[in-house]
Amino acid sequence: MAKQSGLGQKLYVQGYDISTDTSSLSNVGYMQELLDTTGINVSASERVTGLESSQMTVNGWFDVADDKSHEAYLVSNKLPGTDRAVTYLIGDAITEPAFFLNAKQAEYNITRASGSALATTASFASNATSAAGDGVQFGVMLDGGSTTYSSSTNGTTVDQSSSSSAGAVACLQFQSGTSVSSFVVKVQHSTNGASWSDIITFSTISANTATAEILSMEGTVNRYVRTINTLSGTNATCQVSFARL
């Protein structure tokens, strides 16, 4: 991947598109503990690796409009205690890079400097589960940013050059819908780009409010991948990212 700018990027938190309320991101990456195992017979430190972790800090602007940052960061006027899916898109086209993680939200703070707009800081730390891996997943977009579907649709075929054998993780960020009674999104794979089978099926969405989900699968992932959705209703807006393990 070539060097690139930080322009034209997107951020989703549990289905909320807060890109317009985000000014900067930091600490998007990977960490692991280094455990000291030094013996008395050596003159330098010996270490082994311990737990892995990932985090993300989001700086932005206070916004109380519907589906914006204040609503995204709080649940029932409190910090959410449940896991949250966070997606950071580097670009806006299918196959461009996507970071996503299953995380706990650690903070949401509002500050005001003299003569400036109200600013916010929110931070997230990964929460390992069998369905989400153990940190930030670095994959690709299967939707080019927020995509609105008005009917059931087969997604664009993505050629990833070869198959892999260690499974995969995918993240669905569902922003909104109009009269959506059933919306089912799947990730499929293929050996030839013509015959497809399901590898990840997200939970059925039957409401029009923001939500998100991260799921994983084990085993072989064939060379070609795509999304497919079945929609009852109109104008379902979502974004799907995908990473091989």
PDB file of C-alpha atoms in Angstrom:
ATOM      1  CA  MET A   1       0.000   0.000   0.000  1.00  0.00           C
ATOM      2  CA  ALA A   2       1.406   3.393  -0.992  1.00  0.00           C
ATOM      3  CA  LYS A   3       1.713   6.391   1.318  1.00  0.00           C
ATOM      4  CA  GLN A   4      -1.472   8.397   1.526  1.00  0.00           C
ATOM      5  CA  SER A   5      -3.076  11.408   3.140  1.00  0.00           C
ATOM      6  CA  GLY A   6      -5.622  11.498   5.933  1.00  0.00           C
ATOM      7  CA  LEU A   7      -8.261  13.156   3.772  1.00  0.00           C
ATOM      8  CA  GLY A   8     -11.737  11.845   2.992  1.00  0.00           C
ATOM      9  CA  GLN A   9     -11.932   9.342   5.861  1.00  0.00           C
ATOM     10  CA  LYS A  10     -14.853   7.952   7.863  1.00  0.00           C
ATOM     11  CA  LEU A  11     -15.547   6.904  11.444  1.00  0.00           C
ATOM     12  CA  TYR A  12     -18.459   4.792  12.691  1.00  0.00           C
ATOM     13  CA  VAL A  13     -19.277   3.941  16.305  1.00  0.00           C
ATOM     14  CA  GLN A  14     -21.935   1.262  16.799  1.00  0.00           C
ATOM     15  CA  GLY A  15     -23.741   2.262  13.596  1.00  0.00           C
ATOM     16  CA  TYR A  16     -23.427   6.031  14.041  1.00  0.00           C
ATOM     17  CA  ASP A  17     -21.558   7.888  11.307  1.00  0.00           C
ATOM     18  CA  ILE A  18     -19.720  10.575  13.287  1.00  0.00           C
ATOM     19  CA  SER A  19     -17.239  11.503  10.567  1.00  0.00           C
ATOM     20  CA  THR A  20     -18.410  15.138  10.482  1.00  0.00           C
ATOM     21  CA  ASP A  21     -18.002  15.392  14.276  1.00  0.00           C
ATOM     22  CA  THR A  22     -14.471  13.943  14.306  1.00  0.00           C
ATOM     23  CA  SER A  23     -11.398  16.172  14.059  1.00  0.00           C
ATOM     24  CA  SER A  24      -8.595  13.670  14.679  1.00  0.00           C
ATOM     25  CA  LEU A  25      -7.795  10.128  15.743  1.00  0.00           C
ATOM     26  CA  SER A  26      -4.783   8.779  17.615  1.00  0.00           C
ATOM     27  CA  ASN A  27      -3.397   5.540  19.036  1.00  0.00           C
ATOM     28  CA  VAL A  28      -5.108   3.435  16.369  1.00  0.00           C
ATOM     29  CA  GLY A  29      -3.018   0.306  16.535  1.00  0.00           C
ATOM     30  CA  TYR A  30      -1.653  -2.669  18.399  1.00  0.00           C
ATOM     31  CA  MET A  31       0.020  -3.262  21.757  1.00  0.00           C
ATOM     32  CA  GLN A  32       1.260  -6.290  23.641  1.00  0.00           C
ATOM     33  CA  GLU A  33       2.585  -6.756  27.145  1.00  0.00           C
ATOM     34  CA  LEU A  34       6.262  -7.568  27.556  1.00  0.00           C
ATOM     35  CA  LEU A  35       6.718  -9.798  30.601  1.00  0.00           C
ATOM     36  CA  ASP A  36      10.051  -9.770  32.405  1.00  0.00           C
ATOM     37  CA  THR A  37      11.469 -13.299  32.771  1.00  0.00           C
ATOM     38  CA  THR A  38      15.096 -12.371  33.517  1.00  0.00           C
ATOM     39  CA  GLY A  39      17.153 -15.047  35.214  1.00  0.00           C
ATOM     40  CA  ILE A  40      19.857 -14.381  37.780  1.00  0.00           C
ATOM     41  CA  ASN A  41      22.457 -15.837  35.448  1.00  0.00           C
ATOM     42  CA  VAL A  42      22.286 -13.092  32.759  1.00  0.00           C
ATOM     43  CA  SER A  43      23.274  -9.431  32.509  1.00  0.00           C
ATOM     44  CA  ALA A  44      20.453  -8.203  30.263  1.00  0.00           C
ATOM     45  CA  SER A  45      16.665  -8.351  30.459  1.00  0.00           C
ATOM     46  CA  GLU A  46      14.791 -11.364  29.100  1.00  0.00           C
ATOM     47  CA  ARG A  47      11.165 -10.946  28.070  1.00  0.00           C
ATOM     48  CA  VAL A  48       8.268 -12.933  26.660  1.00  0.00           C
ATOM     49  CA  THR A  49       5.118 -11.515  25.117  1.00  0.00           C
ATOM     50  CA  GLY A  50       1.891 -11.340  27.089  1.00  0.00           C
ATOM     51  CA  LEU A  51      -1.612 -10.106  26.405  1.00  0.00           C
ATOM     52  CA  GLU A  52      -2.363  -8.239  23.201  1.00  0.00           C
ATOM     53  CA  SER A  53      -4.498  -5.105  23.097  1.00  0.00           C
ATOM     54  CA  SER A  54      -5.615  -2.284  20.814  1.00  0.00           C
ATOM     55  CA  GLN A  55      -7.009   1.157  21.420  1.00  0.00           C
ATOM     56  CA  MET A  56      -8.339   4.248  19.691  1.00  0.00           C
ATOM     57  CA  THR A  57      -8.746   7.842  20.844  1.00  0.00           C
ATOM     58  CA  VAL A  58     -11.192  10.104  18.992  1.00  0.00           C
ATOM     59  CA  ASN A  59     -11.133  13.889  19.237  1.00  0.00           C
ATOM     60  CA  GLY A  60     -14.016  15.859  17.811  1.00  0.00           C
ATOM     61  CA  TRP A  61     -16.876  18.278  18.294  1.00  0.00           C
ATOM     62  CA  PHE A  62     -19.889  18.272  20.601  1.00  0.00           C
ATOM     63  CA  ASP A  63     -23.039  17.677  18.528  1.00  0.00           C
ATOM     64  CA  VAL A  64     -26.501  16.972  19.992  1.00  0.00           C
ATOM     65  CA  ALA A  65     -28.281  16.541  16.636  1.00  0.00           C
ATOM     66  CA  ASP A  66     -29.940  13.188  15.919  1.00  0.00           C
ATOM     67  CA  ASP A  67     -27.479  10.370  15.135  1.00  0.00           C
ATOM     68  CA  LYS A  68     -24.454  12.530  15.886  1.00  0.00           C
ATOM     69  CA  SER A  69     -21.599  12.331  18.396  1.00  0.00           C
ATOM     70  CA  HIS A  70     -23.405  12.957  21.706  1.00  0.00           C
ATOM     71  CA  GLU A  71     -25.997  10.292  20.924  1.00  0.00           C
ATOM     72  CA  ALA A  72     -23.302   7.912  19.678  1.00  0.00           C
ATOM     73  CA  TYR A  73     -21.151   8.118  22.795  1.00  0.00           C
ATOM     74  CA  LEU A  74     -23.865   7.711  25.452  1.00  0.00           C
ATOM     75  CA  VAL A  75     -26.535   5.078  26.116  1.00  0.00           C
ATOM     76  CA  SER A  76     -29.355   6.138  28.457  1.00  0.00           C
ATOM     77  CA  ASN A  77     -27.203   9.145  29.410  1.00  0.00           C
ATOM     78  CA  LYS A  78     -24.343   6.907  30.594  1.00  0.00           C
ATOM     79  CA  LEU A  79     -21.206   5.405  29.153  1.00  0.00           C
ATOM     80  CA  PRO A  80     -22.196   2.074  27.600  1.00  0.00           C
ATOM     81  CA  GLY A  81     -21.073  -1.044  29.439  1.00  0.00           C
ATOM     82  CA  THR A  82     -21.489  -3.387  26.504  1.00  0.00           C
ATOM     83  CA  ASP A  83     -19.086  -3.981  23.622  1.00  0.00           C
ATOM     84  CA  ARG A  84     -19.052  -1.441  20.793  1.00  0.00           C
ATOM     85  CA  ALA A  85     -18.038  -1.889  17.173  1.00  0.00           C
ATOM     86  CA  VAL A  86     -15.797   0.920  15.920  1.00  0.00           C
ATOM     87  CA  THR A  87     -14.771   1.272  12.244  1.00  0.00           C
ATOM     88  CA  TYR A  88     -12.205   3.668  10.794  1.00  0.00           C
ATOM     89  CA  LEU A  89     -12.128   3.852   6.986  1.00  0.00           C
ATOM     90  CA  ILE A  90      -9.052   5.133   5.187  1.00  0.00           C
ATOM     91  CA  GLY A  91     -10.669   6.295   1.966  1.00  0.00           C
ATOM     92  CA  ASP A  92     -14.111   5.804   0.476  1.00  0.00           C
ATOM     93  CA  ALA A  93     -13.826   3.034  -2.130  1.00  0.00           C
ATOM     94  CA  ILE A  94     -14.258  -0.739  -2.070  1.00  0.00           C
ATOM     95  CA  THR A  95     -10.954  -2.557  -1.287  1.00  0.00           C
ATOM     96  CA  GLU A  96      -9.453   0.511   0.427  1.00  0.00           C
ATOM     97  CA  PRO A  97      -8.140   0.000   3.996  1.00  0.00           C
ATOM     98  CA  ALA A  98     -10.463  -0.385   6.979  1.00  0.00           C
ATOM     99  CA  PHE A  99      -9.628  -0.686  10.678  1.00  0.00           C
ATOM    100  CA  PHE A 100     -12.296  -2.099  12.974  1.00  0.00           C
ATOM    101  CA  LEU A 101     -12.361  -3.346  16.531  1.00  0.00           C
ATOM    102  CA  ASN A 102     -14.634  -4.785  19.178  1.00  0.00           C
ATOM    103  CA  ALA A 103     -14.137  -2.459  22.132  1.00  0.00           C
ATOM    104  CA  LYS A 104     -15.214  -1.106  25.462  1.00  0.00           C
ATOM    105  CA  GLN A 105     -15.635   2.671  25.637  1.00  0.00           C
ATOM    106  CA  ALA A 106     -13.483   4.159  28.390  1.00  0.00           C
ATOM    107  CA  GLU A 107     -14.392   7.861  28.333  1.00  0.00           C
ATOM    108  CA  TYR A 108     -16.418  10.679  26.846  1.00  0.00           C
ATOM    109  CA  ASN A 109     -15.339  14.153  27.911  1.00  0.00           C
ATOM    110  CA  ILE A 110     -16.322  17.644  26.755  1.00  0.00           C
ATOM    111  CA  THR A 111     -13.934  20.593  26.913  1.00  0.00           C
ATOM    112  CA  ARG A 112     -14.027  24.251  25.939  1.00  0.00           C
ATOM    113  CA  ALA A 113     -10.947  26.334  25.338  1.00  0.00           C
ATOM    114  CA  SER A 114     -11.201  30.110  25.301  1.00  0.00           C
ATOM    115  CA  GLY A 115     -12.736  31.307  22.043  1.00  0.00           C
ATOM    116  CA  SER A 116     -13.268  27.826  20.583  1.00  0.00           C
ATOM    117  CA  ALA A 117     -16.056  25.368  19.869  1.00  0.00           C
ATOM    118  CA  LEU A 118     -16.982  22.662  22.358  1.00  0.00           C
ATOM    119  CA  ALA A 119     -14.592  19.764  21.840  1.00  0.00           C
ATOM    120  CA  THR A 120     -14.951  16.091  22.781  1.00  0.00           C
ATOM    121  CA  THR A 121     -12.655  13.170  23.522  1.00  0.00           C
ATOM    122  CA  ALA A 122     -13.745   9.532  23.468  1.00  0.00           C
ATOM    123  CA  SER A 123     -11.504   6.512  23.868  1.00  0.00           C
ATOM    124  CA  PHE A 124     -11.924   2.820  23.174  1.00  0.00           C
ATOM    125  CA  ALA A 125      -9.939  -0.287  24.132  1.00  0.00           C
ATOM    126  CA  SER A 126     -10.315  -3.681  22.499  1.00  0.00           C
ATOM    127  CA  ASN A 127     -12.249  -6.440  24.205  1.00  0.00           C
ATOM    128  CA  ALA A 128     -11.299  -9.917  23.037  1.00  0.00           C
ATOM    129  CA  THR A 129     -14.129 -12.340  22.313  1.00  0.00           C
ATOM    130  CA  SER A 130     -14.400 -15.496  20.231  1.00  0.00           C
ATOM    131  CA  ALA A 131     -16.526 -13.527  17.754  1.00  0.00           C
ATOM    132  CA  ALA A 132     -14.257 -10.549  17.289  1.00  0.00           C
ATOM    133  CA  GLY A 133     -10.566 -11.403  17.558  1.00  0.00           C
ATOM    134  CA  ASP A 134      -8.195  -9.808  20.042  1.00  0.00           C
ATOM    135  CA  GLY A 135      -7.596  -6.299  18.742  1.00  0.00           C
ATOM    136  CA  VAL A 136      -7.873  -3.982  15.776  1.00  0.00           C
ATOM    137  CA  GLN A 137      -8.552  -5.828  12.548  1.00  0.00           C
ATOM    138  CA  PHE A 138      -6.850  -4.332   9.501  1.00  0.00           C
ATOM    139  CA  GLY A 139      -8.863  -5.254   6.428  1.00  0.00           C
ATOM    140  CA  VAL A 140     -10.658  -3.788   3.446  1.00  0.00           C
ATOM    141  CA  MET A 141     -13.990  -2.201   2.657  1.00  0.00           C
ATOM    142  CA  LEU A 142     -16.598  -4.395   0.995  1.00  0.00           C
ATOM    143  CA  ASP A 143     -18.821  -1.291   0.801  1.00  0.00           C
ATOM    144  CA  GLY A 144     -17.276   2.013  -0.283  1.00  0.00           C
ATOM    145  CA  GLY A 145     -18.286   3.924   2.827  1.00  0.00           C
ATOM    146  CA  SER A 146     -21.953   4.287   3.765  1.00  0.00           C
ATOM    147  CA  THR A 147     -23.992   2.608   1.026  1.00  0.00           C
ATOM    148  CA  THR A 148     -27.763   2.907   0.691  1.00  0.00           C
ATOM    149  CA  TYR A 149     -29.629  -0.120  -0.680  1.00  0.00           C
ATOM    150  CA  SER A 150     -33.171   0.195  -1.992  1.00  0.00           C
ATOM    151  CA  SER A 151     -33.560  -3.522  -2.772  1.00  0.00           C
ATOM    152  CA  SER A 152     -31.867  -6.892  -2.241  1.00  0.00           C
ATOM    153  CA  THR A 153     -28.410  -6.680  -3.806  1.00  0.00           C
ATOM    154  CA  ASN A 154     -25.301  -8.706  -4.577  1.00  0.00           C
ATOM    155  CA  GLY A 155     -22.215  -6.697  -3.667  1.00  0.00           C
ATOM    156  CA  THR A 156     -19.154  -6.025  -5.780  1.00  0.00           C
ATOM    157  CA  THR A 157     -16.775  -8.963  -6.179  1.00  0.00           C
ATOM    158  CA  VAL A 158     -13.422  -8.373  -4.444  1.00  0.00           C
ATOM    159  CA  ASP A 159     -10.458 -10.395  -5.738  1.00  0.00           C
ATOM    160  CA  GLN A 160      -7.974 -10.934  -2.891  1.00  0.00           C
ATOM    161  CA  SER A 161      -5.471 -12.826  -5.066  1.00  0.00           C
ATOM    162  CA  SER A 162      -5.460 -16.111  -3.143  1.00  0.00           C
ATOM    163  CA  SER A 163      -7.282 -18.162  -0.537  1.00  0.00           C
ATOM    164  CA  SER A 164      -6.357 -18.349   3.152  1.00  0.00           C
ATOM    165  CA  SER A 165      -6.928 -20.925   5.882  1.00  0.00           C
ATOM    166  CA  ALA A 166      -7.118 -19.090   9.235  1.00  0.00           C
ATOM    167  CA  GLY A 167     -10.634 -17.692   9.066  1.00  0.00           C
ATOM    168  CA  ALA A 168     -11.883 -14.112   8.841  1.00  0.00           C
ATOM    169  CA  VAL A 169     -13.634 -11.301  10.722  1.00  0.00           C
ATOM    170  CA  ALA A 170     -16.230  -8.879   9.342  1.00  0.00           C
ATOM    171  CA  CYS A 171     -17.937  -5.777  10.733  1.00  0.00           C
ATOM    172  CA  LEU A 172     -21.384  -4.454   9.805  1.00  0.00           C
ATOM    173  CA  GLN A 173     -22.192  -0.825  10.580  1.00  0.00           C
ATOM    174  CA  PHE A 174     -25.910  -0.207   9.977  1.00  0.00           C
ATOM    175  CA  GLN A 175     -26.702   3.516  10.073  1.00  0.00           C
ATOM    176  CA  SER A 176     -30.396   3.783   9.258  1.00  0.00           C
ATOM    177  CA  GLY A 177     -33.316   2.574   7.173  1.00  0.00           C
ATOM    178  CA  THR A 178     -36.726   3.574   5.895  1.00  0.00           C
ATOM    179  CA  SER A 179     -39.529   1.130   6.736  1.00  0.00           C
ATOM    180  CA  VAL A 180     -37.002  -1.698   7.151  1.00  0.00           C
ATOM    181  CA  SER A 181     -38.774  -4.788   8.467  1.00  0.00           C
ATOM    182  CA  SER A 182     -35.987  -7.264   7.632  1.00  0.00           C
ATOM    183  CA  PHE A 183     -32.434  -6.646   6.441  1.00  0.00           C
ATOM    184  CA  VAL A 184     -30.015  -9.577   6.304  1.00  0.00           C
ATOM    185  CA  VAL A 185     -26.386  -8.972   5.333  1.00  0.00           C
ATOM    186  CA  LYS A 186     -23.964 -11.792   4.565  1.00  0.00           C
ATOM    187  CA  VAL A 187     -20.345 -12.143   3.481  1.00  0.00           C
ATOM    188  CA  GLN A 188     -19.774 -14.793   0.819  1.00  0.00           C
ATOM    189  CA  HIS A 189     -16.685 -16.341  -0.750  1.00  0.00           C
ATOM    190  CA  SER A 190     -15.925 -18.054  -4.047  1.00  0.00           C
ATOM    191  CA  THR A 191     -13.099 -19.896  -5.763  1.00  0.00           C
ATOM    192  CA  ASN A 192     -13.965 -18.541  -9.207  1.00  0.00           C
ATOM    193  CA  GLY A 193     -16.066 -15.384  -8.740  1.00  0.00           C
ATOM    194  CA  ALA A 194     -19.148 -17.176 -10.069  1.00  0.00           C
ATOM    195  CA  SER A 195     -20.297 -19.782  -7.515  1.00  0.00           C
ATOM    196  CA  TRP A 196     -20.787 -18.367  -4.021  1.00  0.00           C
ATOM    197  CA  SER A 197     -21.347 -19.690  -0.498  1.00  0.00           C
ATOM    198  CA  ASP A 198     -21.972 -17.907   2.830  1.00  0.00           C
ATOM    199  CA  ILE A 199     -19.206 -17.575   5.411  1.00  0.00           C
ATOM    200  CA  ILE A 200     -20.605 -14.871   7.751  1.00  0.00           C
ATOM    201  CA  THR A 201     -24.269 -13.999   8.357  1.00  0.00           C
ATOM    202  CA  PHE A 202     -25.033 -10.965  10.503  1.00  0.00           C
ATOM    203  CA  SER A 203     -28.065 -10.819  12.773  1.00  0.00           C
ATOM    204  CA  THR A 204     -31.299  -9.820  11.069  1.00  0.00           C
ATOM    205  CA  ILE A 205     -32.023  -6.091  11.389  1.00  0.00           C
ATOM    206  CA  SER A 206     -35.716  -5.345  11.856  1.00  0.00           C
ATOM    207  CA  ALA A 207     -35.647  -1.702  12.952  1.00  0.00           C
ATOM    208  CA  ASN A 208     -34.491   1.583  11.446  1.00  0.00           C
ATOM    209  CA  THR A 209     -32.046   2.653  14.162  1.00  0.00           C
ATOM    210  CA  ALA A 210     -28.251   2.527  14.240  1.00  0.00           C
ATOM    211  CA  THR A 211     -26.591  -0.738  15.239  1.00  0.00           C
ATOM    212  CA  ALA A 212     -23.412  -2.691  14.530  1.00  0.00           C
ATOM    213  CA  GLU A 213     -21.986  -6.200  14.817  1.00  0.00           C
ATOM    214  CA  ILE A 214     -18.626  -7.945  14.459  1.00  0.00           C
ATOM    215  CA  LEU A 215     -18.556 -11.663  13.639  1.00  0.00           C
ATOM    216  CA  SER A 216     -15.839 -14.162  12.782  1.00  0.00           C
ATOM    217  CA  MET A 217     -15.511 -17.554  11.105  1.00  0.00           C
ATOM    218  CA  GLU A 218     -12.905 -20.300  11.110  1.00  0.00           C
ATOM    219  CA  GLY A 219     -11.316 -22.239   8.292  1.00  0.00           C
ATOM    220  CA  THR A 220     -10.746 -21.595   4.613  1.00  0.00           C
ATOM    221  CA  VAL A 221     -11.629 -18.292   2.958  1.00  0.00           C
ATOM    222  CA  ASN A 222     -11.578 -18.535  -0.819  1.00  0.00           C
ATOM    223  CA  ARG A 223      -9.955 -16.025  -3.150  1.00  0.00           C
ATOM    224  CA  TYR A 224     -13.043 -13.932  -3.963  1.00  0.00           C
ATOM    225  CA  VAL A 225     -15.334 -12.281  -1.390  1.00  0.00           C
ATOM    226  CA  ARG A 226     -18.414 -10.067  -1.550  1.00  0.00           C
ATOM    227  CA  THR A 227     -21.462  -8.979   0.429  1.00  0.00           C
ATOM    228  CA  ILE A 228     -25.035  -9.964  -0.322  1.00  0.00           C
ATOM    229  CA  ASN A 229     -28.118  -8.531   1.337  1.00  0.00           C
ATOM    230  CA  THR A 230     -31.806  -9.358   1.427  1.00  0.00           C
ATOM    231  CA  LEU A 231     -34.001  -6.337   2.146  1.00  0.00           C
ATOM    232  CA  SER A 232     -37.654  -6.013   3.075  1.00  0.00           C
ATOM    233  CA  GLY A 233     -38.268  -2.275   3.164  1.00  0.00           C
ATOM    234  CA  THR A 234     -36.465   0.632   1.542  1.00  0.00           C
ATOM    235  CA  ASN A 235     -33.248   2.591   1.836  1.00  0.00           C
ATOM    236  CA  ALA A 236     -31.111   0.576   4.254  1.00  0.00           C
ATOM    237  CA  THR A 237     -27.782   2.344   4.770  1.00  0.00           C
ATOM    238  CA  CYS A 238     -24.790   0.338   5.951  1.00  0.00           C
ATOM    239  CA  GLN A 239     -21.075  -0.356   5.581  1.00  0.00           C
ATOM    240  CA  VAL A 240     -19.242  -3.707   5.742  1.00  0.00           C
ATOM    241  CA  SER A 241     -15.515  -4.231   6.347  1.00  0.00           C
ATOM    242  CA  PHE A 242     -13.671  -7.552   6.108  1.00  0.00           C
ATOM    243  CA  ALA A 243     -10.325  -8.938   7.295  1.00  0.00           C
ATOM    244  CA  ARG A 244      -8.685 -12.313   6.817  1.00  0.00           C
ATOM    245  CA  LEU A 245      -7.008 -13.765   9.915  1.00  0.00           C
TER     246      LEU A 245
END
